XYZ file of C-alpha atoms in Angstrom:
720
model
C 0.035 -0.088 -0.060
C 1.896 3.352 -1.221
C 1.442 5.809 1.381
C -0.391 8.074 -1.289
C -3.056 7.241 -4.002
C -3.231 9.470 -7.103
C -6.124 7.490 -8.597
C -7.618 10.780 -8.489
C -4.818 12.788 -10.150
C -4.237 10.491 -13.048
C -7.214 11.604 -14.578
C -5.637 14.712 -15.663
C -3.153 12.790 -17.449
C -5.553 12.187 -20.302
C -6.353 15.746 -21.027
C -5.932 16.898 -24.694
C -3.991 19.045 -26.568
C -4.252 22.964 -25.725
C -5.973 22.283 -22.286
C -4.415 23.696 -19.447
C -2.829 20.964 -16.869
C -2.767 21.574 -13.066
C -0.867 19.675 -10.028
C 2.108 18.300 -8.647
C 5.576 18.649 -10.189
C 5.986 14.470 -10.136
C 2.570 14.354 -11.855
C 3.774 17.093 -14.772
C 6.842 14.687 -15.550
C 4.510 11.807 -15.866
C 2.262 13.624 -18.789
C 5.370 15.007 -20.097
C 6.578 11.432 -20.773
C 2.950 10.086 -22.218
C 2.897 13.543 -24.153
C 6.766 12.184 -25.547
C 5.546 8.423 -26.992
C 7.249 7.070 -24.077
C 7.370 3.060 -24.548
C 8.296 1.969 -21.332
C 8.861 3.311 -18.066
C 10.826 1.357 -14.915
C 12.352 2.529 -11.612
C 13.053 2.390 -8.120
C 11.505 4.272 -5.489
C 13.650 6.482 -3.380
C 12.466 10.232 -2.111
C 12.320 12.473 -3.622
C 10.778 10.590 -6.868
C 8.933 7.843 -5.204
C 5.682 9.009 -6.272
C 6.230 8.971 -10.118
C 6.711 5.230 -9.645
C 3.325 5.470 -7.729
C 1.567 7.634 -10.138
C 2.405 5.226 -12.877
C 0.950 2.416 -10.521
C -2.435 3.914 -10.604
C -2.139 4.865 -14.227
C -2.016 1.490 -15.271
C -5.247 1.452 -17.614
C -4.059 4.584 -19.676
C -0.673 3.057 -19.832
C -2.377 -0.239 -21.066
C -4.171 1.798 -23.860
C -1.010 3.541 -25.159
C 0.831 0.381 -25.271
C 3.201 2.045 -22.928
C 4.658 -1.019 -20.584
C 5.686 -0.095 -16.815
C 7.715 -2.148 -14.448
C 8.502 -0.990 -11.102
C 11.999 -2.837 -10.731
C 13.748 -4.788 -7.908
C 16.495 -2.534 -7.933
C 17.743 0.894 -9.824
C 20.331 -1.664 -11.688
C 17.380 -3.604 -12.525
C 15.559 -0.552 -13.677
C 18.501 1.029 -15.965
C 19.364 -2.491 -17.084
C 15.548 -1.860 -19.363
C 17.350 0.573 -21.108
C 18.996 -2.082 -23.342
C 15.560 -1.852 -25.629
C 16.525 1.467 -26.920
C 19.983 0.344 -28.300
C 18.367 -1.557 -31.052
C 15.022 -0.054 -31.568
C 13.531 3.677 -32.243
C 11.643 3.073 -28.596
C 11.725 5.962 -26.149
C 12.121 4.390 -22.853
C 12.649 6.155 -19.052
C 13.403 5.041 -16.064
C 13.949 6.812 -12.295
C 15.554 6.551 -9.055
C 17.032 8.428 -5.999
C 20.176 9.793 -7.098
C 23.017 9.644 -6.202
C 22.749 6.506 -4.251
C 20.590 5.110 -6.588
C 22.842 5.815 -9.703
C 25.686 4.403 -7.686
C 23.635 1.155 -8.078
C 22.986 1.241 -11.594
C 26.357 2.505 -12.530
C 27.532 -0.824 -14.234
C 24.694 -0.758 -16.872
C 24.860 2.815 -17.406
C 28.225 2.377 -17.717
C 27.701 0.191 -20.774
C 24.689 1.995 -21.974
C 26.353 5.266 -22.428
C 29.410 3.569 -24.484
C 27.237 1.399 -26.975
C 24.882 4.541 -27.466
C 21.231 4.449 -27.968
C 19.198 3.930 -31.064
C 15.719 5.015 -28.974
C 15.610 8.165 -26.687
C 17.028 7.426 -23.243
C 15.749 9.068 -20.535
C 17.342 8.785 -16.714
C 14.977 10.997 -14.708
C 16.922 11.293 -11.122
C 15.352 12.645 -7.645
C 18.178 14.805 -7.147
C 18.752 14.590 -3.227
C 21.243 16.865 -2.095
C 21.284 19.587 0.596
C 19.203 20.337 4.387
C 16.415 18.187 3.201
C 18.565 15.222 2.211
C 18.521 11.799 3.705
C 21.740 10.462 1.998
C 25.884 11.099 1.248
C 25.897 14.496 -0.020
C 27.166 14.109 -3.317
C 25.918 15.144 -7.186
C 25.311 13.244 -10.427
C 27.178 15.799 -11.849
C 30.480 13.886 -11.606
C 28.703 10.937 -12.960
C 27.613 12.618 -16.353
C 31.032 13.520 -16.898
C 32.503 10.243 -16.023
C 30.056 8.058 -18.471
C 29.357 11.452 -21.176
C 25.932 11.294 -20.234
C 24.538 14.425 -21.444
C 22.833 16.065 -17.795
C 19.745 18.322 -17.324
C 18.939 20.667 -15.012
C 15.850 22.581 -15.331
C 14.394 25.376 -13.705
C 11.888 24.715 -11.081
C 8.932 25.538 -13.673
C 6.036 23.124 -14.964
C 6.201 24.274 -18.255
C 10.263 24.072 -18.535
C 10.285 20.815 -16.823
C 7.767 19.588 -19.251
C 9.944 21.076 -22.326
C 13.179 19.709 -21.124
C 11.155 16.101 -20.599
C 10.390 15.969 -24.250
C 13.748 17.680 -25.394
C 15.464 15.032 -23.132
C 14.039 12.711 -25.513
C 15.145 14.531 -28.704
C 18.389 15.212 -27.575
C 19.433 11.677 -26.722
C 18.221 10.550 -30.163
C 20.152 13.348 -31.804
C 23.330 12.442 -30.053
C 22.302 8.674 -29.750
C 23.209 9.190 -25.955
C 21.255 9.034 -22.813
C 20.169 11.867 -20.913
C 19.945 12.435 -17.307
C 16.939 14.567 -15.895
C 17.675 15.972 -12.761
C 14.800 17.407 -10.524
C 15.050 18.729 -6.793
C 13.250 18.232 -4.066
C 11.271 21.625 -4.396
C 10.792 20.550 -8.382
C 9.040 17.460 -7.459
C 6.602 18.608 -5.063
C 6.022 22.049 -6.280
C 2.863 23.054 -7.904
C 1.631 24.637 -11.336
C 0.379 24.557 -14.373
C 1.204 24.201 -18.072
C -0.673 23.614 -21.483
C -1.009 19.728 -22.381
C -0.326 18.140 -25.341
C -2.026 14.862 -26.639
C -0.719 11.818 -25.322
C 1.304 9.371 -28.059
C 1.454 6.255 -28.547
C 5.353 4.855 -28.855
C 6.906 4.965 -32.927
C 7.480 1.123 -31.987
C 6.230 -1.130 -29.291
C 7.986 -3.604 -27.097
C 6.229 -6.067 -28.469
C 6.411 -4.924 -31.842
C 10.172 -5.025 -31.733
C 9.952 -8.416 -29.839
C 8.291 -9.733 -33.769
C 10.982 -7.930 -35.387
C 14.862 -8.689 -33.623
C 17.627 -7.036 -34.578
C 21.427 -6.665 -33.408
C 24.450 -4.856 -34.003
C 27.713 -5.941 -32.694
C 29.154 -1.877 -33.068
C 26.386 -1.714 -30.072
C 27.839 -4.156 -28.146
C 30.752 -3.421 -25.617
C 32.962 -5.696 -26.578
C 36.691 -5.479 -28.005
C 37.577 -3.800 -30.557
C 33.747 -2.071 -30.713
C 34.421 -0.392 -27.252
C 37.397 1.352 -28.631
C 35.441 2.928 -31.780
C 32.816 3.775 -29.181
C 35.032 5.935 -26.950
C 35.626 8.024 -30.158
C 32.430 7.953 -31.566
C 31.411 9.787 -28.258
C 33.945 12.340 -28.485
C 33.923 12.855 -32.402
C 30.194 12.439 -33.181
C 28.073 11.902 -29.880
C 29.132 15.195 -28.253
C 29.103 17.642 -31.199
C 25.773 16.706 -32.513
C 24.388 17.218 -28.713
C 25.928 20.832 -28.688
C 24.534 21.510 -31.988
C 21.334 20.330 -30.656
C 21.504 21.977 -27.120
C 22.064 25.593 -28.986
C 19.410 25.010 -31.993
C 16.756 24.079 -29.202
C 17.794 27.025 -27.276
C 17.525 24.633 -23.991
C 19.740 27.512 -21.910
C 18.178 30.597 -21.193
C 19.484 34.088 -21.452
C 17.220 35.903 -18.895
C 17.200 39.424 -17.304
C 18.562 42.368 -18.112
C 20.548 42.275 -21.644
C 23.336 44.065 -20.816
C 25.591 44.910 -17.934
C 29.050 45.144 -16.159
C 28.130 42.004 -14.183
C 26.078 38.590 -14.595
C 25.161 35.615 -13.142
C 25.354 31.883 -14.083
C 23.122 29.657 -12.395
C 22.185 26.132 -12.958
C 18.555 25.691 -13.940
C 17.513 23.987 -10.724
C 19.052 26.860 -8.258
C 17.114 29.557 -10.371
C 14.023 30.087 -8.181
C 16.292 30.622 -4.899
C 18.767 32.884 -6.965
C 15.877 34.806 -8.051
C 14.095 35.232 -4.773
C 17.831 36.343 -3.591
C 18.155 39.223 -5.918
C 14.310 40.510 -5.355
C 15.755 40.917 -1.264
C 18.318 42.993 -2.503
C 16.022 44.560 -4.561
C 17.578 43.345 -8.097
C 14.713 42.018 -9.298
C 11.231 42.118 -9.105
C 8.334 39.334 -8.440
C 7.824 38.814 -12.548
C 11.598 37.589 -12.773
C 12.422 40.677 -14.140
C 16.761 41.131 -12.891
C 18.947 44.352 -13.170
C 21.537 41.685 -13.459
C 21.940 39.443 -16.771
C 21.498 35.612 -16.145
C 22.848 32.752 -18.079
C 20.357 29.717 -17.001
C 22.090 26.248 -17.625
C 18.819 24.004 -18.266
C 21.983 21.745 -19.643
C 23.996 21.465 -16.519
C 26.722 18.751 -18.865
C 27.641 19.550 -21.373
C 28.888 22.997 -20.878
C 28.117 24.931 -24.197
C 31.164 26.791 -24.537
C 30.051 29.604 -27.320
C 26.969 30.260 -24.953
C 29.018 30.882 -22.075
C 31.229 33.015 -24.234
C 28.898 34.771 -25.641
C 27.137 35.711 -22.420
C 30.959 36.598 -20.675
C 32.325 38.514 -22.845
C 30.875 42.060 -22.574
C 31.416 41.305 -18.772
C 33.707 42.613 -16.086
C 32.417 40.126 -13.425
C 30.690 36.706 -13.459
C 29.720 34.706 -10.723
C 28.822 31.006 -10.929
C 26.070 29.674 -9.020
C 26.576 26.070 -8.308
C 25.968 23.807 -5.040
C 28.488 21.607 -3.639
C 32.092 20.203 -4.524
C 33.592 19.794 -6.689
C 33.122 23.260 -8.572
C 32.602 21.211 -12.186
C 31.161 24.104 -13.916
C 33.128 26.891 -12.212
C 35.998 25.264 -13.499
C 35.216 24.717 -16.595
C 33.884 28.016 -17.217
C 37.609 29.419 -15.801
C 39.334 27.341 -18.174
C 37.119 28.975 -21.184
C 37.305 32.683 -19.457
C 41.458 32.156 -19.296
C 41.830 31.486 -23.015
C 39.037 33.919 -24.516
C 38.092 36.754 -22.268
C 40.803 37.478 -20.080
C 39.707 40.077 -18.940
C 36.038 39.081 -17.290
C 36.705 37.771 -13.387
C 35.117 34.608 -12.758
C 33.717 34.353 -8.603
C 31.995 31.264 -7.552
C 33.190 29.418 -4.432
C 35.131 32.752 -3.252
C 31.282 35.014 -2.749
C 29.650 31.237 -1.735
C 30.137 28.436 0.717
C 31.731 25.256 -0.430
C 29.119 22.562 0.302
C 25.974 22.976 1.382
C 22.462 23.925 0.137
C 22.119 27.502 -1.337
C 19.043 28.644 0.266
C 17.787 31.818 -0.430
C 19.664 33.635 2.820
C 22.672 32.189 1.562
C 22.505 33.251 -1.983
C 21.348 36.961 -0.516
C 24.755 36.790 1.550
C 26.604 35.889 -1.575
C 24.936 38.146 -4.426
C 25.396 41.398 -1.696
C 29.136 40.653 -1.406
C 29.100 40.415 -5.326
C 27.531 43.646 -5.542
C 29.312 45.606 -3.650
C 32.661 44.400 -4.351
C 32.039 44.279 -8.696
C 28.757 46.818 -9.067
C 29.280 49.413 -6.173
C 26.327 51.820 -8.340
C 23.959 48.785 -7.581
C 24.507 49.402 -3.755
C 22.203 51.661 -2.904
C 19.635 49.628 -4.650
C 20.602 46.425 -2.201
C 20.848 48.808 0.712
C 17.122 50.318 0.015
C 15.759 46.308 -0.067
C 13.306 45.599 2.486
C 15.383 43.679 5.153
C 13.427 40.246 5.354
C 14.577 38.458 8.812
C 14.946 34.261 8.571
C 12.181 33.016 11.040
C 15.008 31.617 12.986
C 16.033 35.182 14.196
C 12.950 36.387 15.098
C 13.197 36.706 18.889
C 10.860 33.950 19.958
C 11.939 31.245 18.325
C 15.227 32.100 19.207
C 14.308 32.101 22.345
C 12.767 28.649 21.941
C 15.697 27.068 20.088
C 17.925 28.188 23.003
C 14.999 26.464 25.991
C 13.944 23.338 23.999
C 16.631 20.689 23.165
C 16.624 19.681 19.885
C 14.856 16.397 19.318
C 16.626 13.681 17.398
C 15.379 11.590 14.096
C 13.117 8.676 15.402
C 10.811 6.004 14.741
C 7.142 7.076 14.399
C 4.625 6.371 17.147
C 3.674 2.432 17.153
C 6.147 1.937 15.215
C 7.072 -2.186 14.868
C 10.685 -1.811 14.668
C 11.200 0.152 17.646
C 10.601 -2.979 20.227
C 13.098 -4.517 18.352
C 15.662 -2.358 19.629
C 14.476 -2.456 22.739
C 15.321 -6.135 22.581
C 18.628 -5.781 21.406
C 18.908 -3.340 24.362
C 17.949 -5.818 27.035
C 20.083 -8.350 25.332
C 22.749 -5.784 25.428
C 22.372 -5.686 29.247
C 22.899 -9.396 29.861
C 25.932 -10.226 26.938
C 27.669 -7.012 26.707
C 27.594 -4.918 23.435
C 28.344 -6.392 19.889
C 29.288 -4.712 16.989
C 26.516 -4.010 15.377
C 25.634 -3.104 10.957
C 22.873 -0.873 10.259
C 21.652 -0.769 6.617
C 19.664 1.799 5.019
C 16.088 2.335 6.261
C 13.695 2.867 9.208
C 15.791 1.407 10.875
C 18.671 3.105 10.619
C 17.157 5.705 13.289
C 18.467 3.052 16.029
C 21.721 4.791 15.937
C 20.365 7.573 17.406
C 19.253 7.878 21.481
C 17.339 6.521 23.139
C 18.904 2.862 21.379
C 22.822 4.357 20.489
C 22.419 0.749 18.499
C 24.631 0.662 15.142
C 28.219 1.430 14.063
C 28.253 1.478 10.205
C 25.692 1.551 7.673
C 27.336 1.151 4.138
C 24.584 1.115 1.460
C 20.953 -0.511 0.711
C 20.776 -4.523 1.517
C 24.616 -4.543 2.622
C 24.708 -4.697 6.357
C 25.790 -8.364 6.430
C 28.422 -8.109 3.750
C 29.560 -5.096 5.502
C 29.167 -6.928 8.953
C 31.311 -9.859 7.279
C 34.678 -8.099 7.903
C 34.623 -9.600 11.470
C 33.647 -13.233 10.379
C 36.419 -14.762 12.306
C 34.691 -18.100 12.679
C 37.682 -20.448 11.150
C 40.707 -18.645 13.090
C 39.267 -20.577 16.649
C 40.070 -17.459 18.372
C 37.619 -16.110 21.028
C 35.079 -13.607 19.339
C 31.719 -11.927 19.638
C 29.096 -12.438 16.925
C 28.172 -9.532 15.452
C 24.540 -8.402 14.049
C 23.332 -7.278 11.190
C 19.807 -5.075 10.668
C 18.664 -4.545 6.909
C 14.903 -4.224 5.864
C 12.583 -6.365 3.714
C 13.131 -3.357 0.906
C 17.011 -3.847 1.533
C 16.710 -7.569 1.489
C 15.180 -7.905 -1.916
C 16.785 -4.943 -3.452
C 20.278 -5.979 -2.350
C 20.578 -8.112 0.587
C 19.497 -11.785 -0.570
C 23.016 -11.975 -2.437
C 25.168 -9.469 -1.037
C 24.280 -10.444 2.221
C 22.798 -13.555 2.980
C 24.339 -15.529 0.000
C 27.107 -14.226 1.008
C 27.191 -14.973 4.393
C 26.288 -18.700 3.225
C 28.969 -19.060 0.860
C 31.480 -17.607 3.296
C 30.019 -20.237 6.625
C 29.355 -16.724 8.413
C 28.782 -17.367 11.953
C 27.239 -14.452 12.771
C 23.434 -12.717 13.436
C 21.014 -10.918 10.447
C 18.178 -9.391 11.352
C 15.843 -8.764 8.738
C 12.877 -6.372 9.638
C 9.903 -6.723 7.472
C 7.276 -4.573 7.524
C 5.037 -6.043 4.763
C 6.166 -3.586 2.013
C 9.083 -0.977 1.431
C 7.665 1.282 4.221
C 10.945 3.620 4.060
C 10.329 4.772 0.404
C 6.674 4.897 0.938
C 4.841 1.539 1.127
C 5.354 -0.092 -1.890
C 4.902 -3.713 -3.179
C 7.802 -5.659 -2.782
C 8.042 -9.656 -3.404
C 7.028 -10.732 0.749
C 4.095 -7.649 0.408
C 1.064 -9.662 2.165
C -1.295 -7.661 -0.484
C -2.201 -8.992 -3.605
C -1.865 -6.156 -6.165
C -3.245 -6.950 -10.043
C -0.322 -6.576 -11.649
C 2.676 -8.106 -9.330
C 3.469 -11.349 -7.918
C 3.642 -11.098 -4.016
C 2.855 -13.335 -0.840
C 6.419 -14.842 -1.073
C 8.096 -15.241 2.462
C 11.182 -14.475 3.182
C 12.131 -16.990 5.661
C 11.275 -19.287 2.089
C 14.330 -17.123 0.023
C 16.355 -17.623 2.967
C 16.315 -20.810 3.413
C 16.867 -21.809 -0.412
C 20.584 -19.851 -0.372
C 21.344 -22.389 2.556
C 20.672 -20.426 5.737
C 19.994 -22.829 8.451
C 19.191 -21.384 11.455
C 15.902 -19.081 11.300
C 13.421 -18.155 13.480
C 10.441 -15.962 12.646
C 8.591 -13.338 15.335
C 5.345 -12.275 13.648
C 4.307 -9.780 16.136
C 7.672 -7.757 16.942
C 5.543 -6.041 20.014
C 6.509 -9.032 21.550
C 9.574 -7.531 23.464
C 10.018 -10.633 25.218
C 9.511 -12.803 22.570
C 12.032 -10.689 20.585
C 14.657 -10.843 23.310
C 14.625 -14.378 23.859
C 15.134 -15.027 20.060
C 18.282 -12.754 19.723
C 19.949 -14.187 23.415
C 19.176 -17.396 21.277
C 21.119 -16.536 18.089
C 23.858 -14.621 19.895
C 24.558 -18.084 22.526
C 23.835 -20.889 20.211
C 26.373 -23.338 19.625
C 24.678 -23.671 16.209
C 27.429 -22.827 13.597
C 26.644 -20.594 10.558
C 24.444 -17.444 9.775
C 21.528 -17.292 11.786
C 18.732 -15.071 10.425
C 15.567 -13.318 12.305
C 12.797 -12.243 10.462
C 10.920 -9.659 12.219
C 7.717 -9.008 11.041
C 4.874 -6.697 12.017
C 2.984 -4.023 9.342
C 4.432 -0.545 9.169
C 2.403 1.552 11.791
C 1.871 4.615 9.594
C 0.185 2.267 6.305
C -1.727 0.454 8.543
C -3.175 3.674 9.993
C -3.559 4.908 6.770
C -5.735 2.046 6.126
C -7.508 1.645 9.166
C -8.800 5.360 9.585
C -10.990 5.741 6.806
C -12.394 2.147 7.593
C -13.437 3.599 10.954
C -14.238 7.376 10.110
C -16.902 5.432 7.136
C -17.804 2.748 10.393
C -18.570 6.026 12.395
C -20.717 7.786 9.737
C -22.776 4.719 9.709
C -23.830 4.279 13.283
C -21.487 0.830 13.605
C -19.897 -0.243 16.935
C -16.189 1.219 16.780
C -13.432 0.441 19.518
C -11.022 3.036 19.834
C -7.975 2.146 22.144
C -4.967 4.041 23.973
C -2.485 3.456 26.726
C -2.128 5.485 29.765
C -0.114 5.524 32.760
C -1.121 5.100 36.578
C 0.489 8.060 38.288
C 0.465 6.239 41.085
C 1.940 3.020 40.290
C 5.088 5.332 38.108
C 8.232 5.561 40.192
C 9.705 8.500 37.917
C 12.500 6.333 37.131
C 11.865 6.892 33.301
C 13.261 3.767 32.075
C 10.057 2.865 29.931
C 11.339 5.657 27.964
C 14.788 4.879 27.815
C 14.011 1.419 26.426
C 10.742 2.803 24.182
C 11.620 6.224 22.927
C 7.835 6.234 21.299
C 7.239 10.012 20.522
C 3.788 9.747 22.549
C 5.401 8.617 26.007
C 6.611 11.923 27.647
C 6.857 13.204 31.431
C 4.695 15.465 33.574
C 4.550 17.238 37.167
C 3.302 14.204 39.379
C -0.137 15.406 41.338
C 1.814 13.536 44.882
C 3.568 16.142 46.366
C 5.648 13.625 47.910
C 6.990 12.457 44.444
C 9.831 14.899 43.324
C 10.340 13.477 39.987
C 7.619 13.682 37.160
C 6.183 11.161 36.078
C 5.485 8.951 32.820
C 2.768 10.504 30.622
C 0.867 9.494 27.032
C -0.505 11.772 25.045
C -3.353 11.666 22.437
C -0.937 10.487 19.572
C -0.886 6.825 21.223
C -1.715 4.678 18.542
C -2.435 1.858 21.105
C 0.379 -0.495 19.830
C 1.190 -1.809 23.555
C 4.921 -1.223 23.281
C 5.446 0.609 26.214
C 3.503 -1.911 28.636
C 5.550 -4.688 26.991
C 8.786 -3.001 27.342
C 7.842 -2.809 31.052
C 7.198 -6.378 31.048
C 10.042 -7.714 29.456
C 12.393 -5.468 31.413
C 10.583 -5.942 35.074
C 9.649 -2.624 35.160
C 6.679 -1.168 37.649
C 3.192 -2.152 35.988
C 1.892 1.490 35.776
C 0.786 0.938 32.314
C -3.011 0.374 31.346
C -5.164 -0.253 28.475
C -8.509 1.798 27.924
C -10.839 0.608 25.523
C -13.511 3.276 24.516
C -16.430 2.298 22.910
C -18.239 4.102 20.004
C -22.039 3.239 19.188
C -22.502 0.626 22.056
C -25.310 -1.967 21.716
C -28.062 -1.740 24.901
C -26.228 -4.957 26.094
C -23.088 -3.516 26.474
C -24.389 0.151 27.814
C -26.452 -2.071 30.831
C -23.054 -3.705 31.413
C -21.336 -0.459 32.133
C -23.663 0.843 34.339
C -23.473 -2.511 36.201
C -19.639 -1.675 36.454
C -19.687 2.061 37.249
C -21.861 1.452 39.921
C -19.800 -1.828 41.472
C -16.733 0.482 41.196
C -18.301 3.152 42.653
C -19.570 1.369 45.707
C -16.263 -0.071 46.272
C -14.071 3.013 46.259
C -16.492 4.741 48.489
C -15.908 1.912 51.068
C -12.256 2.293 50.428
C -12.332 5.930 51.183
C -14.213 4.996 54.568
C -11.508 3.089 55.694
C -8.630 5.887 54.815
C -7.304 6.973 58.689
C -8.085 10.407 59.324
C -4.710 12.539 60.009
C -5.309 14.509 62.772
């Protein structure tokens, strides 16, 4: 179950030529693919591009009408390999994933694809995840494009521009016989806007038609001597063809003033922030009219030398706005200016930070420095600009930041992974610490407080492989078993072969915990082979345990309810202490609580509207029993579990408290039981639309409780 359904929005994908499309960036990209006559689309989910996969999954009827094949791939490498259909046949294909992590996984297929070249247009839509909102290592896709000689588009954050770049990206690919990467940043994916649509097009050749008329060309296969010719073809034919198309199609834009001593060269994806910074300095207006000339590089690679020189020839100073390191574009433009326009002063990382996201505040300061240095006649405009205060500088917000400690990232309320690590902490208390290898996914939050578990993370599905370095079972020397943790998404993506198969092959004696959330929860709830749903276009219900046993694991334990902390603790202890040799694998299964709530809440609302009986569960803490040592919080970390002052004047410490965000998973009580803490947790069931028998029984219980309470009060000693 994906975290969001686009069943309603995909209806817009059917609109025809001349109609106005309104919606989110992801949906606009899908419409652009259909307008371009794409023949097939594949990909692997991951922020900020996950919703593109969800949109395509919800648009299966339309795709079938147009003869467009869509496939949710097992990994980014699987997706990239499907572009082979565009090598021999004039079929346009598109793939998508999160970059740069996904691009690293797909690198083998992409390197072969870019070497041999393509006949049909091949477009790689990558979610560029760089900056403050990122969840991965801070790298960019630019290096890969340069390394493999693939063209990189970075469109200006505007739906008409993005749609245009999708369509022209296919044309650029075909004109230069080279795959093209189209990067869309987080804000581009989720921005809303409009554009004038065109008709959807059936592919010029379908995959079925291609299968009936197979073709082959040994010159396109990466095998000597063809591979050596392909390198020369890249440099002598494909590159010039790409440059010619980019110039003829006007993919890069000259915006702002037509003349001026100072100019800005800005990557397309950074245009909106740059314009906003110019507005704050009084150097641009709300409609995009800038006092400074701008050269907007919607094509980040290759650099179009003629256009750069045309822009810089009459400038005294130019600022290159390019996030991150290395400063590829600044270096390329610096080399050009050194050779052809030596009188133009080039600025870049001397005015702007070397790393990190170029927010509006960051760009404002850099542009202010540029104006003061290179265009003092404009400084009056900058000085007269309204002094906009960052929200973090507002006095009340600043005071709050000084008073309230920053909350670390953590598991959602009711997350079924939290009890796994509570059990791991209990075992750690008995057996001492073990080296724990983490993986990509929600469980990575276990490295933060309150659990503080996990020493490394090396990639999606690679936790067991990273722990294999400690496999000293054949040395005969004393050692402790390591623990590797990975999710079900990582398991099917890479972990089955790189992790489990590798452990069996090398006779590992360590422990692997596979967290089974029923779907790829961290990327948005997409189905995987072990999902327990039954989608019409995919095969599911394939247990992880059977796959593990199939590659040779003999010690397998399944915990089908992770909230049972006692059971989890006992299984972990057994895995770490058993005399059984070979890898020990624990499959810990419980449904992702976020997706469960998304499914159950609408059903409860519907039942309430129909006047049906509905039971709402909540947990609470009995303040009279709570000791105030807060061990339950340290072993749980649930966001709904907090503290409040005790009503008992004899208790100085605050007591535990559960707020209204509780989803009644029961983890707090299970932790208290497994750790032998105070029995202060209770569950309260609230019944809505109860039947008459149930109401009658409740009245009897209330009267009986009242009688007992009055009797107890009557026996209390009176203090004199």
